[in-house]
Tab-separated table of C-alpha atoms (C1' of nucleotides) in Angstrom:
chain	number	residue	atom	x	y	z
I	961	UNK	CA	-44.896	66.136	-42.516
I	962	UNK	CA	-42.991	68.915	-43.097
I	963	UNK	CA	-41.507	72.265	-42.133
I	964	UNK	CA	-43.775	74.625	-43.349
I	965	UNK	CA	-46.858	73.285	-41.305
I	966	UNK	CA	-44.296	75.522	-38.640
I	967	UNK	CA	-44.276	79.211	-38.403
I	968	UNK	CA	-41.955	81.568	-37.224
I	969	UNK	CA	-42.996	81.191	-33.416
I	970	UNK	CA	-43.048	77.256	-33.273
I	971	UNK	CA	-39.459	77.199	-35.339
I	972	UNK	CA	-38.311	79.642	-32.486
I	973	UNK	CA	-39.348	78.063	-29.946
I	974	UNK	CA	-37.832	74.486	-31.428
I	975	UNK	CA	-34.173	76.639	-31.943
I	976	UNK	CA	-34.382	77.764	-28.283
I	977	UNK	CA	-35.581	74.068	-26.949
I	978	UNK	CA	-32.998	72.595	-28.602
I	979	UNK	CA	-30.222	74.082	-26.916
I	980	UNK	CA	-31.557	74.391	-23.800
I	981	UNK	CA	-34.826	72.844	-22.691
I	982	UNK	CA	-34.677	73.824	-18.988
I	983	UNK	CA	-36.103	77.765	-20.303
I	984	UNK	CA	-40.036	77.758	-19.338
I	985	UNK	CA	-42.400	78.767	-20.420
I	986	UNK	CA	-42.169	82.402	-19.193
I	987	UNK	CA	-38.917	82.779	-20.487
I	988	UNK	CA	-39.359	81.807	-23.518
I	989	UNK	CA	-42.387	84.223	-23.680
I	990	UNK	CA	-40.034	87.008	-22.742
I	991	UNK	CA	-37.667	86.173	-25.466
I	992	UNK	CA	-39.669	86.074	-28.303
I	993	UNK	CA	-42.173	88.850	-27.499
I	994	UNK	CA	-45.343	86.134	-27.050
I	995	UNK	CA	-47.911	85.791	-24.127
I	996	UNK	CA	-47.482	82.487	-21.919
I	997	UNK	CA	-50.442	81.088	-22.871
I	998	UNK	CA	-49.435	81.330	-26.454
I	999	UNK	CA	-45.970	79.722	-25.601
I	1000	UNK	CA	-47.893	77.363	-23.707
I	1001	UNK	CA	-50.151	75.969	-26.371
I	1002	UNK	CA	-47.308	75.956	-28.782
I	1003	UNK	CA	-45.157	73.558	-26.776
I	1004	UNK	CA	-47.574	71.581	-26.202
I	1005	UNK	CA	-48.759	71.148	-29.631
I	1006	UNK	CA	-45.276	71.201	-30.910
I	1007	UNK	CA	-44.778	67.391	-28.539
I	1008	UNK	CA	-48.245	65.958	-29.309
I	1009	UNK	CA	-47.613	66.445	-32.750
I	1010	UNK	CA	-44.152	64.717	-32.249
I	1011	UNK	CA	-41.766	67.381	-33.601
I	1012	UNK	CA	-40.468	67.448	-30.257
I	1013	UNK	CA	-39.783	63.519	-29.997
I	1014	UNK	CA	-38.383	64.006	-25.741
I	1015	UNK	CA	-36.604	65.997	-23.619
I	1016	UNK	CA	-33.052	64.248	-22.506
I	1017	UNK	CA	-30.427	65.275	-20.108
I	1018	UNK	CA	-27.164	64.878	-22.446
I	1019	UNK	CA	-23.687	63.384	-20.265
I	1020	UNK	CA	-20.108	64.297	-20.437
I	1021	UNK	CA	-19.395	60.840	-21.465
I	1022	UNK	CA	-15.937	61.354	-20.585
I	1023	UNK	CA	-17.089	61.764	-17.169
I	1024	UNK	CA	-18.881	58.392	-16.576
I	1025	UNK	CA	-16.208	56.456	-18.746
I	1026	UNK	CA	-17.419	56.463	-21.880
I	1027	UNK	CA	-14.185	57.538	-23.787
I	1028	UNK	CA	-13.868	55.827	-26.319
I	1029	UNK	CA	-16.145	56.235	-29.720
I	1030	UNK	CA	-15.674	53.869	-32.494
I	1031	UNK	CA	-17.701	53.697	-35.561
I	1032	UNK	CA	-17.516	50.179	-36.909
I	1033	UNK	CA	-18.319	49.251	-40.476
I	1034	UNK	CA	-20.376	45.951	-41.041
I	1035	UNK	CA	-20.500	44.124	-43.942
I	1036	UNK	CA	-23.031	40.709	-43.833
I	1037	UNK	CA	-22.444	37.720	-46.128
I	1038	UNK	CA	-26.230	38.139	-47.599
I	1039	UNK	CA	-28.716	40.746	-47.785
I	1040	UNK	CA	-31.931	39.197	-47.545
I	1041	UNK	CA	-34.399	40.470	-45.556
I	1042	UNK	CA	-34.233	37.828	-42.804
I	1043	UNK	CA	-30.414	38.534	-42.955
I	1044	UNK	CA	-30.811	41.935	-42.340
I	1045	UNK	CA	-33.300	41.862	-39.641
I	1046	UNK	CA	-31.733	39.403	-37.750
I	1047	UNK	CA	-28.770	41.474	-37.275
I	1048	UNK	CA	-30.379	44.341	-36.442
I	1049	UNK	CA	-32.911	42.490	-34.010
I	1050	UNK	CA	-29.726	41.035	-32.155
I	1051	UNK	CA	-27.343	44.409	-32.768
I	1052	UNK	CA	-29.676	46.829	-31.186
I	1053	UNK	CA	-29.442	44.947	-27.550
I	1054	UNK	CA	-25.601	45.313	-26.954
I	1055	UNK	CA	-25.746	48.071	-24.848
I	1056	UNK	CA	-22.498	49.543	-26.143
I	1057	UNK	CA	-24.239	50.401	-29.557
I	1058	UNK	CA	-25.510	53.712	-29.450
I	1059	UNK	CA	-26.599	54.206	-32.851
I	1060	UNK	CA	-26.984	51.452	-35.645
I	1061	UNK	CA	-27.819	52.891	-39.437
I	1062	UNK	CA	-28.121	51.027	-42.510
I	1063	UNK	CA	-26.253	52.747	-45.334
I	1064	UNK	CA	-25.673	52.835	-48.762
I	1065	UNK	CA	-22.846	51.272	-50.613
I	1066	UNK	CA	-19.681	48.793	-49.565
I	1067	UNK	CA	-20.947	48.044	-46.510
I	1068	UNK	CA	-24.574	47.278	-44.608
I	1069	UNK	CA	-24.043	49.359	-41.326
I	1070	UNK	CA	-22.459	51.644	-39.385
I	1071	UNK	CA	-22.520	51.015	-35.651
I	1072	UNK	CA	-21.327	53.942	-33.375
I	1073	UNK	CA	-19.845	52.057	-30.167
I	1074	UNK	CA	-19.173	53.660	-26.645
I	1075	UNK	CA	-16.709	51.539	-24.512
I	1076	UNK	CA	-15.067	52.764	-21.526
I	1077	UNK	CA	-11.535	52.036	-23.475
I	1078	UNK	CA	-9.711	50.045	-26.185
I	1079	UNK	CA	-9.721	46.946	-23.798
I	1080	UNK	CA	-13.359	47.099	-23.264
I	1081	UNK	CA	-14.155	47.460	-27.070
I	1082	UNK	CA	-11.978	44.397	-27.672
I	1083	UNK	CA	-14.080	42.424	-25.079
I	1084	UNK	CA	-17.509	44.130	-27.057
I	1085	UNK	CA	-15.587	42.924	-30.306
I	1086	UNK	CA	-14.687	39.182	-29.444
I	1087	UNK	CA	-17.579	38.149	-27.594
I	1088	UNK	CA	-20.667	40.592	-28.827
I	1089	UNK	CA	-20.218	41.506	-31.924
I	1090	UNK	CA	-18.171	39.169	-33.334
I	1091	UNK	CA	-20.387	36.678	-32.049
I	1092	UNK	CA	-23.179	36.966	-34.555
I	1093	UNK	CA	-24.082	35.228	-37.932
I	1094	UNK	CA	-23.323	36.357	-41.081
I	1095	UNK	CA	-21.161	39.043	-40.379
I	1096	UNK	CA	-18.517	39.268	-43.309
I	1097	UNK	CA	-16.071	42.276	-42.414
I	1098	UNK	CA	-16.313	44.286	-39.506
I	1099	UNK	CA	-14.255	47.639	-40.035
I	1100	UNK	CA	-13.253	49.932	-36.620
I	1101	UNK	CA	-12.539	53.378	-36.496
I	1102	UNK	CA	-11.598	55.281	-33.766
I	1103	UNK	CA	-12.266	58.439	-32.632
I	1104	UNK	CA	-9.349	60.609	-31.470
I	1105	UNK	CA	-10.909	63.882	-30.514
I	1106	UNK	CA	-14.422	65.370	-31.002
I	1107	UNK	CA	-14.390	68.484	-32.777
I	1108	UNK	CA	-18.170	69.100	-33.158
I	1109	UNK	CA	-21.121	67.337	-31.601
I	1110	UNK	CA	-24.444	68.781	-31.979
I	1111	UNK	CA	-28.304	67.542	-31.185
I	1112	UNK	CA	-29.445	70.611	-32.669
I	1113	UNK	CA	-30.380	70.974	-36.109
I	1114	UNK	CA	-30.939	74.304	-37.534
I	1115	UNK	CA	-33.976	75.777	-38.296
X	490	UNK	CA	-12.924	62.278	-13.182
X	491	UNK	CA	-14.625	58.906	-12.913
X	492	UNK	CA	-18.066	57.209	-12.425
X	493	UNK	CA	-16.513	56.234	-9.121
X	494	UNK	CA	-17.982	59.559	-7.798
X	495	UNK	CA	-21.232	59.018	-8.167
X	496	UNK	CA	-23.263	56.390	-5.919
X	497	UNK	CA	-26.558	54.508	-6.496
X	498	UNK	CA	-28.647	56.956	-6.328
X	499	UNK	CA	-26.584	59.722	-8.635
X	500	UNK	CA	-26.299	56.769	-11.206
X	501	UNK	CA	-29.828	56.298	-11.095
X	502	UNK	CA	-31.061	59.756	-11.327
X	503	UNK	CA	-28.624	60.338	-14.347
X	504	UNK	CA	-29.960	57.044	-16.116
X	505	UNK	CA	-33.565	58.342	-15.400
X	506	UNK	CA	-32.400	62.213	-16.455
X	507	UNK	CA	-31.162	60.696	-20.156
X	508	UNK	CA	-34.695	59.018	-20.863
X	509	UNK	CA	-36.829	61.574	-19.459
X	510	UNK	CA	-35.109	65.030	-17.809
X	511	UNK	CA	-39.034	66.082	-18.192
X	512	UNK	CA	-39.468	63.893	-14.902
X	513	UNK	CA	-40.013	66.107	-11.851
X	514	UNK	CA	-37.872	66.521	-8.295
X	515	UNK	CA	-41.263	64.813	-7.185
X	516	UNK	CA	-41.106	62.028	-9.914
X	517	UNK	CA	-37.814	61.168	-9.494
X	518	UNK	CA	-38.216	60.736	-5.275
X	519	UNK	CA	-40.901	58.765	-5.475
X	520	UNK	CA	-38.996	56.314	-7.834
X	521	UNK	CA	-35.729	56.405	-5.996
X	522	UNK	CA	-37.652	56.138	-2.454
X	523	UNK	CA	-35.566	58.955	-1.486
X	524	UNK	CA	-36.900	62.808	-0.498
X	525	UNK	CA	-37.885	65.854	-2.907
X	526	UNK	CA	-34.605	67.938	-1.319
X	527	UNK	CA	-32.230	65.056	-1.685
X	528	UNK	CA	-32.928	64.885	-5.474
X	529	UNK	CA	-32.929	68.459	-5.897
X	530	UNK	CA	-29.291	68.614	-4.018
X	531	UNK	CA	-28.235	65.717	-6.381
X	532	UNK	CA	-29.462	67.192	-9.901
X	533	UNK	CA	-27.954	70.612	-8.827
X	534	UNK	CA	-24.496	68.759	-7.632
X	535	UNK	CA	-24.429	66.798	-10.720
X	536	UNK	CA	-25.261	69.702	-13.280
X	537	UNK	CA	-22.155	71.723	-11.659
X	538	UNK	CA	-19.635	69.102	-11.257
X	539	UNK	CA	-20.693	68.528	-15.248
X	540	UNK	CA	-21.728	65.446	-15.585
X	541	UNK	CA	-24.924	67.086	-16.890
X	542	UNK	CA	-23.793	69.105	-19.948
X	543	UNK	CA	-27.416	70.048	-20.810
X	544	UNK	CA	-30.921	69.453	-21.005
X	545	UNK	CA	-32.362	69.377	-24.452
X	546	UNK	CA	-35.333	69.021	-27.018
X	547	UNK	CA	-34.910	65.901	-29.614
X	548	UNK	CA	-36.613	66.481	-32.356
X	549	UNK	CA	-37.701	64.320	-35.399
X	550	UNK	CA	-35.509	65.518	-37.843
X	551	UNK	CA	-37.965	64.098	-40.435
X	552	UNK	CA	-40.523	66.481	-39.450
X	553	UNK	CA	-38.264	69.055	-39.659
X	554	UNK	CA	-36.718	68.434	-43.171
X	555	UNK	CA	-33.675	66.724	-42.318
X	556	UNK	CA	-34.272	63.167	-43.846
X	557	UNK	CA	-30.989	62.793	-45.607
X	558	UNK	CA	-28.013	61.655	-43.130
X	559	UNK	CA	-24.275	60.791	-44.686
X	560	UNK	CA	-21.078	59.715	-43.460
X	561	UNK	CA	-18.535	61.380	-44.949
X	562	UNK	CA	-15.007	60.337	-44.656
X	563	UNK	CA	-11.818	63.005	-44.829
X	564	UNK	CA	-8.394	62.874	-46.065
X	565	UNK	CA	-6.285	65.964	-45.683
X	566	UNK	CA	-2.943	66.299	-47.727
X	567	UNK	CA	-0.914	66.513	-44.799
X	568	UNK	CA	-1.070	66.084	-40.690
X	569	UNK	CA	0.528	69.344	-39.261
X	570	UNK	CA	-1.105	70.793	-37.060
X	571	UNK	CA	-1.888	73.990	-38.692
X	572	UNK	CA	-3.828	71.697	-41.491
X	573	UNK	CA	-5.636	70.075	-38.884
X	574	UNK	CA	-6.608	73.004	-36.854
X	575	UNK	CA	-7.500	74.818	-40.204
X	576	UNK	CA	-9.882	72.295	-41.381
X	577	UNK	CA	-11.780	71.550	-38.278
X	578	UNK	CA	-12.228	75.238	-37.602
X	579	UNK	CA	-13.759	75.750	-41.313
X	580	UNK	CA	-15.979	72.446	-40.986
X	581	UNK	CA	-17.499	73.279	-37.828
X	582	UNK	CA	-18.918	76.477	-38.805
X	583	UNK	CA	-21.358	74.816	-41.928
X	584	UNK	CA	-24.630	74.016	-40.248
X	585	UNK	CA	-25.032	70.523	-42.261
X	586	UNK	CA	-22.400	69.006	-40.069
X	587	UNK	CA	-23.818	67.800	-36.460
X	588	UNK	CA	-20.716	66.091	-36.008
X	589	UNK	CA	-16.926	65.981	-36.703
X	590	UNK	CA	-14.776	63.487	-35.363
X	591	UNK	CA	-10.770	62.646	-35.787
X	592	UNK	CA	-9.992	59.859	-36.387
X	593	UNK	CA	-7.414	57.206	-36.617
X	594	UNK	CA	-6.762	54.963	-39.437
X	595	UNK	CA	-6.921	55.371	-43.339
X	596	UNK	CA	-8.571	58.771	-43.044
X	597	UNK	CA	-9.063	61.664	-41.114
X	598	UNK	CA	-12.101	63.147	-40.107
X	599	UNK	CA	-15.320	61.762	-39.924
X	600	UNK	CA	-18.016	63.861	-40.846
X	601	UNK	CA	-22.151	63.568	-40.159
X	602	UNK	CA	-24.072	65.521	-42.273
X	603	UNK	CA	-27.962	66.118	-41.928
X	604	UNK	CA	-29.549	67.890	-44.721
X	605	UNK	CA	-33.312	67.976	-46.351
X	606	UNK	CA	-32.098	65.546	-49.251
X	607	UNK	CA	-29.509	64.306	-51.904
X	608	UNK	CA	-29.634	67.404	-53.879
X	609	UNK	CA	-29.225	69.572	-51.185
X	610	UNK	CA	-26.044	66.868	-50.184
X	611	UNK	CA	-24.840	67.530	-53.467
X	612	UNK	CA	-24.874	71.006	-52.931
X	613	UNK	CA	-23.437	71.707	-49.384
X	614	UNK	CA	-20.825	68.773	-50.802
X	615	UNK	CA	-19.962	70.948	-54.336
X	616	UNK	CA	-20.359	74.382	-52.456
X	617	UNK	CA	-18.728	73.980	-48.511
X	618	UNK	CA	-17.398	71.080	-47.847
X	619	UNK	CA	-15.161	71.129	-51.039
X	620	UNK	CA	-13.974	74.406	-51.209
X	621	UNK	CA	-12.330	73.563	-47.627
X	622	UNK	CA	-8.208	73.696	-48.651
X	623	UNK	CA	-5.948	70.548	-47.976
X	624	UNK	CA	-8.776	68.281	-48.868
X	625	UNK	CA	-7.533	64.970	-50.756
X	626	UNK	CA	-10.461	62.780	-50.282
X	627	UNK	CA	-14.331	62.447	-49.210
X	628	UNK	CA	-15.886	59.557	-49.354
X	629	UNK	CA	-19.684	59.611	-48.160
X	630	UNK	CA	-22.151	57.209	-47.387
X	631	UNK	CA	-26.161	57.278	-46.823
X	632	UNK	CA	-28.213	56.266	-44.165
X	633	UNK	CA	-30.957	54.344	-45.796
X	634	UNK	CA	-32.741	53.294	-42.478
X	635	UNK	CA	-32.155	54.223	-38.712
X	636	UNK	CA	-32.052	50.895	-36.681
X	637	UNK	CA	-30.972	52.905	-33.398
X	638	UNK	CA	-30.212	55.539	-32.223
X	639	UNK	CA	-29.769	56.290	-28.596
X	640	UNK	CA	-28.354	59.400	-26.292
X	641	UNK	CA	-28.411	57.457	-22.969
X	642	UNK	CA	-25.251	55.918	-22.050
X	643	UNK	CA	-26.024	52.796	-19.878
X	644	UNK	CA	-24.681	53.491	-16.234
G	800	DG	C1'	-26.011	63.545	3.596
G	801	DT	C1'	-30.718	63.849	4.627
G	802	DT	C1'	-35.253	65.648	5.969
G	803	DG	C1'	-39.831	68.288	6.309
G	804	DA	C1'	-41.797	72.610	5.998
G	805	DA	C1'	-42.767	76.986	3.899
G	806	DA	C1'	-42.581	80.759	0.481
G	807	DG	C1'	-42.493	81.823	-3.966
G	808	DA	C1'	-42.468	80.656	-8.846
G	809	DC	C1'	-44.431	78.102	-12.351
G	810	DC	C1'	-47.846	75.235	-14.863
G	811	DT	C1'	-52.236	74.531	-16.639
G	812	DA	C1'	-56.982	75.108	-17.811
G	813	DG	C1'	-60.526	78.178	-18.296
G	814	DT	C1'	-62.876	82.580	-19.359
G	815	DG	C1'	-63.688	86.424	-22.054
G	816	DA	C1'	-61.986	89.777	-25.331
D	995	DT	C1'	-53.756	85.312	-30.029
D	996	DC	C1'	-53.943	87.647	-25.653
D	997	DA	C1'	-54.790	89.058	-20.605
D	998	DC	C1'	-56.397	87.572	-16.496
D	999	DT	C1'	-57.666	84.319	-12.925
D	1000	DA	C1'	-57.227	80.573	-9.766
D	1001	DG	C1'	-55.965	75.982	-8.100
D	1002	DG	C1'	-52.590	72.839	-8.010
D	1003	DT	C1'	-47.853	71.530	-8.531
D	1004	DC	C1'	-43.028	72.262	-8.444
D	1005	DT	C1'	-38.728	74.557	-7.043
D	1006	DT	C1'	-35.713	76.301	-3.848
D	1007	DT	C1'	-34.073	77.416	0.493
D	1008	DC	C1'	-33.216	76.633	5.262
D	1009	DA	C1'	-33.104	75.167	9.999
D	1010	DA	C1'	-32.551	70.913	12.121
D	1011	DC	C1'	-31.293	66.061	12.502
DNA sequence: GTTGAAAGACCTAGTGA
DNA sequence: TCACTAGGTCTTTCAAC
């Protein structure tokens, strides 16, 4: 459940697999002064146990026209259960929402949106999004430049 | 530049690469019907030309003491440059914030924080983020429950 | 751009310490 | 946890198509 069922090897190894999951096994032995076999085990336990959920290649969006990011506030008209999970059952399939979170406060979500451009997100906007019941307000903010963006948490 | 570089079989291999990069040369033949040394050429082409940033470990940032995420919104006193540059090169450096995004609209910068919980919010909020100059606003919200959340652009 | 083959590196499980 | 072993798999290169 926590952090602390992780000692200074595993949290190590998670650092080093976090930035760059392509190192094997031997490497990673080198670096932090372990055996193979050791490294080995560690990994291994490290996924079963689900601390390590996968291992993903990560894109330069820009590069297969993904530039535009837009984080879109949703507000619904009701928040009953059914309400809720109805959006989110039908949300979740537009391909152009990469992450959906239910938050805390003025509004219910916050969708982050990749579209190849403003054109495309208007298309998303009119006949996706738009599209579904008991949607009050939707909010759109777009991103001008990316400053930070980090899969790695520290450890 | 574009996705128009890439043919069917680059497209596919990336699409397979941002589920699973844990899939084999071997793996990803077999699927694609093509040979081991034609994927191998492709990966290395498409890691140099950059459309593969990097491969990396997700972890479940539950399991790892990072259960609180927050949206928090910027306003900076003023839009030169030198304010701008100032602030992003201060926020970047705290290790709570994964991501930092300009923006356009009513505020500035969005901000996505990842710490253990609200206290420890309240803390990087009262102790970093807020002694950052030029600030005029933060507004944050909280993730209460993760619908989706995906790395894979669809190609 | 693609292929098969071949050498070398790596993974993985097992043993014993 | 480590060192060592051994079989199997994977990577990487290259000549050839």
């Amino acid at each position: 459940m926590s952090i602390n069922n992780l000692d200074p090897t595993d949290t190590a190894i998670l650092q080093l697999l976090q930035h760059n999951a392509e190192l094997s096994n031997k490497e990673i032995s080198y670096k932090l002064h372990k055996s193979i076999a050791t490294i080995h085990e560690r990994v291994k336990r490290l996924k079963e146990q689900g601390y390590i959920k996968r291992i993903v290649a990560i894109l330069d969006r820009k590069k297969i026209d993904r530039s535009l990011i837009a984080f879109s506030h949703v507000l619904l008209n009701d928040h009953t259960a059914a309400t809720l999970d109805a959006f989110e059952q039908e949300v979740v399939k537009f391909t152009e929402v990469m992450e959906c979170f239910q938050m805390t406060g003025t509004f219910d979500f916050i969708l982050r949106i990749a579209t190849s451009d403003m054109e495309a997100y208007r298309l998303f906007y009119r006949n996706k999004l738009a599209t579904l019941p008991n949607i009050t307000t939707v909010q759109s903010f777009f991103v001008l430049s990316e400053t930070k963006s980090e899969t790695a948490y520290p450890l």
